[in-house]
Amino acid sequence: MWSMLRSASTWRATGNSLLTAGLATILSVLLGTTLALLVVLTDIRAKGFWVFMIMLPMMIPPQVTALSWLQLSGPGSTLLQMLHLAPPLGSPQHLRSWWGISMLMGIQHAPLVYLAVRGS
């Protein structure tokens, strides 16, 4: 156990995990708070629809959301190919980085912040 705690890779993984979780938290707080204030304090049309769209990430498992984003942003994306924005084949997937994971986690957890802010 002590050899594991002395390993540089253990502390690098811990640092990466804390960085990713911290950025995801910041993003989810910003996104959830902004959406809650927008829905509660403004008179936007179709509030029910927007509340449903905000809550939608909670209804979809995180694994499905991550795979969907990977397919949407990859070279085989039909949407990006139609818009001529698809990355070339064999290019690295940018969502498989610390900022990509943070973005996906922030989007996935924003509805929890939305519920907390809207409730208060």
PDB file of C-alpha atoms in Angstrom:
ATOM      1  CA  MET A   1       0.000   0.000   0.000  1.00  0.00           C
ATOM      2  CA  TRP A   2       2.801   2.446   0.850  1.00  0.00           C
ATOM      3  CA  SER A   3       4.474   1.833  -2.494  1.00  0.00           C
ATOM      4  CA  MET A   4       1.242   2.786  -4.232  1.00  0.00           C
ATOM      5  CA  LEU A   5       1.022   6.030  -2.243  1.00  0.00           C
ATOM      6  CA  ARG A   6       4.631   6.872  -3.107  1.00  0.00           C
ATOM      7  CA  SER A   7       4.050   6.331  -6.812  1.00  0.00           C
ATOM      8  CA  ALA A   8       4.021   9.464  -8.962  1.00  0.00           C
ATOM      9  CA  SER A   9       1.323   8.006 -11.193  1.00  0.00           C
ATOM     10  CA  THR A  10      -1.041   7.731  -8.211  1.00  0.00           C
ATOM     11  CA  TRP A  11      -0.700  11.425  -7.464  1.00  0.00           C
ATOM     12  CA  ARG A  12      -0.950  12.348 -11.144  1.00  0.00           C
ATOM     13  CA  ALA A  13      -4.211  10.383 -11.415  1.00  0.00           C
ATOM     14  CA  THR A  14      -5.488  12.007  -8.225  1.00  0.00           C
ATOM     15  CA  GLY A  15      -4.658  15.457  -9.556  1.00  0.00           C
ATOM     16  CA  ASN A  16      -6.335  14.744 -12.892  1.00  0.00           C
ATOM     17  CA  SER A  17      -9.432  13.445 -11.105  1.00  0.00           C
ATOM     18  CA  LEU A  18      -9.643  16.531  -8.900  1.00  0.00           C
ATOM     19  CA  LEU A  19      -9.134  18.833 -11.886  1.00  0.00           C
ATOM     20  CA  THR A  20     -11.830  17.094 -13.909  1.00  0.00           C
ATOM     21  CA  ALA A  21     -14.289  17.039 -11.002  1.00  0.00           C
ATOM     22  CA  GLY A  22     -13.595  20.682 -10.164  1.00  0.00           C
ATOM     23  CA  LEU A  23     -14.143  21.882 -13.714  1.00  0.00           C
ATOM     24  CA  ALA A  24     -17.303  19.782 -14.033  1.00  0.00           C
ATOM     25  CA  THR A  25     -18.604  21.280 -10.805  1.00  0.00           C
ATOM     26  CA  ILE A  26     -17.907  24.829 -11.941  1.00  0.00           C
ATOM     27  CA  LEU A  27     -19.589  24.195 -15.295  1.00  0.00           C
ATOM     28  CA  SER A  28     -22.643  22.518 -13.774  1.00  0.00           C
ATOM     29  CA  VAL A  29     -23.074  25.320 -11.210  1.00  0.00           C
ATOM     30  CA  LEU A  30     -22.811  28.003 -13.904  1.00  0.00           C
ATOM     31  CA  LEU A  31     -25.110  26.193 -16.309  1.00  0.00           C
ATOM     32  CA  GLY A  32     -27.682  25.065 -13.740  1.00  0.00           C
ATOM     33  CA  THR A  33     -27.852  28.446 -12.004  1.00  0.00           C
ATOM     34  CA  THR A  34     -28.166  30.344 -15.276  1.00  0.00           C
ATOM     35  CA  LEU A  35     -30.941  28.081 -16.519  1.00  0.00           C
ATOM     36  CA  ALA A  36     -32.818  28.222 -13.204  1.00  0.00           C
ATOM     37  CA  LEU A  37     -32.686  32.010 -13.092  1.00  0.00           C
ATOM     38  CA  LEU A  38     -33.716  32.214 -16.734  1.00  0.00           C
ATOM     39  CA  VAL A  39     -36.744  29.970 -16.243  1.00  0.00           C
ATOM     40  CA  VAL A  40     -37.858  31.402 -12.897  1.00  0.00           C
ATOM     41  CA  LEU A  41     -37.210  35.112 -13.346  1.00  0.00           C
ATOM     42  CA  THR A  42     -38.168  35.621 -16.986  1.00  0.00           C
ATOM     43  CA  ASP A  43     -41.374  35.212 -18.904  1.00  0.00           C
ATOM     44  CA  ILE A  44     -40.135  32.886 -21.629  1.00  0.00           C
ATOM     45  CA  ARG A  45     -42.549  31.025 -23.829  1.00  0.00           C
ATOM     46  CA  ALA A  46     -43.095  27.280 -23.454  1.00  0.00           C
ATOM     47  CA  LYS A  47     -41.649  27.046 -19.932  1.00  0.00           C
ATOM     48  CA  GLY A  48     -42.797  23.450 -19.649  1.00  0.00           C
ATOM     49  CA  PHE A  49     -40.814  22.502 -22.739  1.00  0.00           C
ATOM     50  CA  TRP A  50     -37.667  24.228 -21.452  1.00  0.00           C
ATOM     51  CA  VAL A  51     -37.975  22.620 -18.034  1.00  0.00           C
ATOM     52  CA  PHE A  52     -38.296  19.240 -19.758  1.00  0.00           C
ATOM     53  CA  MET A  53     -35.218  19.937 -21.904  1.00  0.00           C
ATOM     54  CA  ILE A  54     -33.229  21.031 -18.843  1.00  0.00           C
ATOM     55  CA  MET A  55     -34.233  17.866 -16.951  1.00  0.00           C
ATOM     56  CA  LEU A  56     -33.602  15.545 -19.922  1.00  0.00           C
ATOM     57  CA  PRO A  57     -29.968  14.721 -19.005  1.00  0.00           C
ATOM     58  CA  MET A  58     -31.223  13.230 -15.721  1.00  0.00           C
ATOM     59  CA  MET A  59     -33.456  10.820 -17.643  1.00  0.00           C
ATOM     60  CA  ILE A  60     -30.652   9.441 -19.804  1.00  0.00           C
ATOM     61  CA  PRO A  61     -27.880   7.298 -18.299  1.00  0.00           C
ATOM     62  CA  PRO A  62     -24.469   9.040 -18.310  1.00  0.00           C
ATOM     63  CA  GLN A  63     -22.900   6.234 -20.382  1.00  0.00           C
ATOM     64  CA  VAL A  64     -25.473   6.741 -23.137  1.00  0.00           C
ATOM     65  CA  THR A  65     -24.931  10.507 -23.050  1.00  0.00           C
ATOM     66  CA  ALA A  66     -21.152  10.109 -23.323  1.00  0.00           C
ATOM     67  CA  LEU A  67     -21.410   7.647 -26.216  1.00  0.00           C
ATOM     68  CA  SER A  68     -23.882   9.933 -27.986  1.00  0.00           C
ATOM     69  CA  TRP A  69     -21.562  12.927 -27.713  1.00  0.00           C
ATOM     70  CA  LEU A  70     -18.625  10.823 -28.913  1.00  0.00           C
ATOM     71  CA  GLN A  71     -20.589   9.721 -31.972  1.00  0.00           C
ATOM     72  CA  LEU A  72     -21.883  13.239 -32.623  1.00  0.00           C
ATOM     73  CA  SER A  73     -18.437  14.831 -32.534  1.00  0.00           C
ATOM     74  CA  GLY A  74     -16.468  12.082 -34.274  1.00  0.00           C
ATOM     75  CA  PRO A  75     -15.408  11.720 -37.902  1.00  0.00           C
ATOM     76  CA  GLY A  76     -18.347   9.416 -38.638  1.00  0.00           C
ATOM     77  CA  SER A  77     -20.933  11.988 -37.522  1.00  0.00           C
ATOM     78  CA  THR A  78     -23.592  12.342 -40.186  1.00  0.00           C
ATOM     79  CA  LEU A  79     -24.539  15.803 -38.935  1.00  0.00           C
ATOM     80  CA  LEU A  80     -20.972  17.115 -39.032  1.00  0.00           C
ATOM     81  CA  GLN A  81     -20.405  15.528 -42.432  1.00  0.00           C
ATOM     82  CA  MET A  82     -23.495  17.276 -43.816  1.00  0.00           C
ATOM     83  CA  LEU A  83     -22.188  20.589 -42.475  1.00  0.00           C
ATOM     84  CA  HIS A  84     -18.658  19.813 -43.763  1.00  0.00           C
ATOM     85  CA  LEU A  85     -17.322  20.161 -40.199  1.00  0.00           C
ATOM     86  CA  ALA A  86     -16.411  16.528 -39.537  1.00  0.00           C
ATOM     87  CA  PRO A  87     -12.855  15.945 -38.368  1.00  0.00           C
ATOM     88  CA  PRO A  88     -10.677  13.845 -40.679  1.00  0.00           C
ATOM     89  CA  LEU A  89     -10.631  10.093 -40.184  1.00  0.00           C
ATOM     90  CA  GLY A  90      -8.063   8.993 -37.638  1.00  0.00           C
ATOM     91  CA  SER A  91      -7.981  12.314 -35.806  1.00  0.00           C
ATOM     92  CA  PRO A  92      -7.997  12.189 -32.002  1.00  0.00           C
ATOM     93  CA  GLN A  93     -11.317  12.426 -30.199  1.00  0.00           C
ATOM     94  CA  HIS A  94     -11.223  15.648 -28.192  1.00  0.00           C
ATOM     95  CA  LEU A  95     -13.947  14.527 -25.773  1.00  0.00           C
ATOM     96  CA  ARG A  96     -11.546  11.910 -24.409  1.00  0.00           C
ATOM     97  CA  SER A  97      -9.541  14.571 -22.606  1.00  0.00           C
ATOM     98  CA  TRP A  98      -9.885  16.150 -19.173  1.00  0.00           C
ATOM     99  CA  TRP A  99     -11.798  19.131 -20.528  1.00  0.00           C
ATOM    100  CA  GLY A 100     -14.098  16.948 -22.656  1.00  0.00           C
ATOM    101  CA  ILE A 101     -14.930  14.731 -19.703  1.00  0.00           C
ATOM    102  CA  SER A 102     -15.465  17.828 -17.543  1.00  0.00           C
ATOM    103  CA  MET A 103     -17.833  19.271 -20.134  1.00  0.00           C
ATOM    104  CA  LEU A 104     -19.899  16.097 -20.344  1.00  0.00           C
ATOM    105  CA  MET A 105     -20.043  15.743 -16.551  1.00  0.00           C
ATOM    106  CA  GLY A 106     -21.013  19.400 -16.190  1.00  0.00           C
ATOM    107  CA  ILE A 107     -23.874  19.008 -18.655  1.00  0.00           C
ATOM    108  CA  GLN A 108     -24.994  15.767 -17.006  1.00  0.00           C
ATOM    109  CA  HIS A 109     -25.077  17.301 -13.506  1.00  0.00           C
ATOM    110  CA  ALA A 110     -26.469  20.754 -14.360  1.00  0.00           C
ATOM    111  CA  PRO A 111     -30.093  19.610 -13.764  1.00  0.00           C
ATOM    112  CA  LEU A 112     -29.237  18.854 -10.124  1.00  0.00           C
ATOM    113  CA  VAL A 113     -28.018  22.417  -9.644  1.00  0.00           C
ATOM    114  CA  TYR A 114     -31.058  23.679 -11.558  1.00  0.00           C
ATOM    115  CA  LEU A 115     -33.393  21.865  -9.150  1.00  0.00           C
ATOM    116  CA  ALA A 116     -31.556  23.171  -6.090  1.00  0.00           C
ATOM    117  CA  VAL A 117     -31.511  26.788  -7.303  1.00  0.00           C
ATOM    118  CA  ARG A 118     -35.068  26.715  -8.607  1.00  0.00           C
ATOM    119  CA  GLY A 119     -36.306  25.273  -5.322  1.00  0.00           C
ATOM    120  CA  SER A 120     -34.743  28.084  -3.356  1.00  0.00           C
TER     121      SER A 120
END
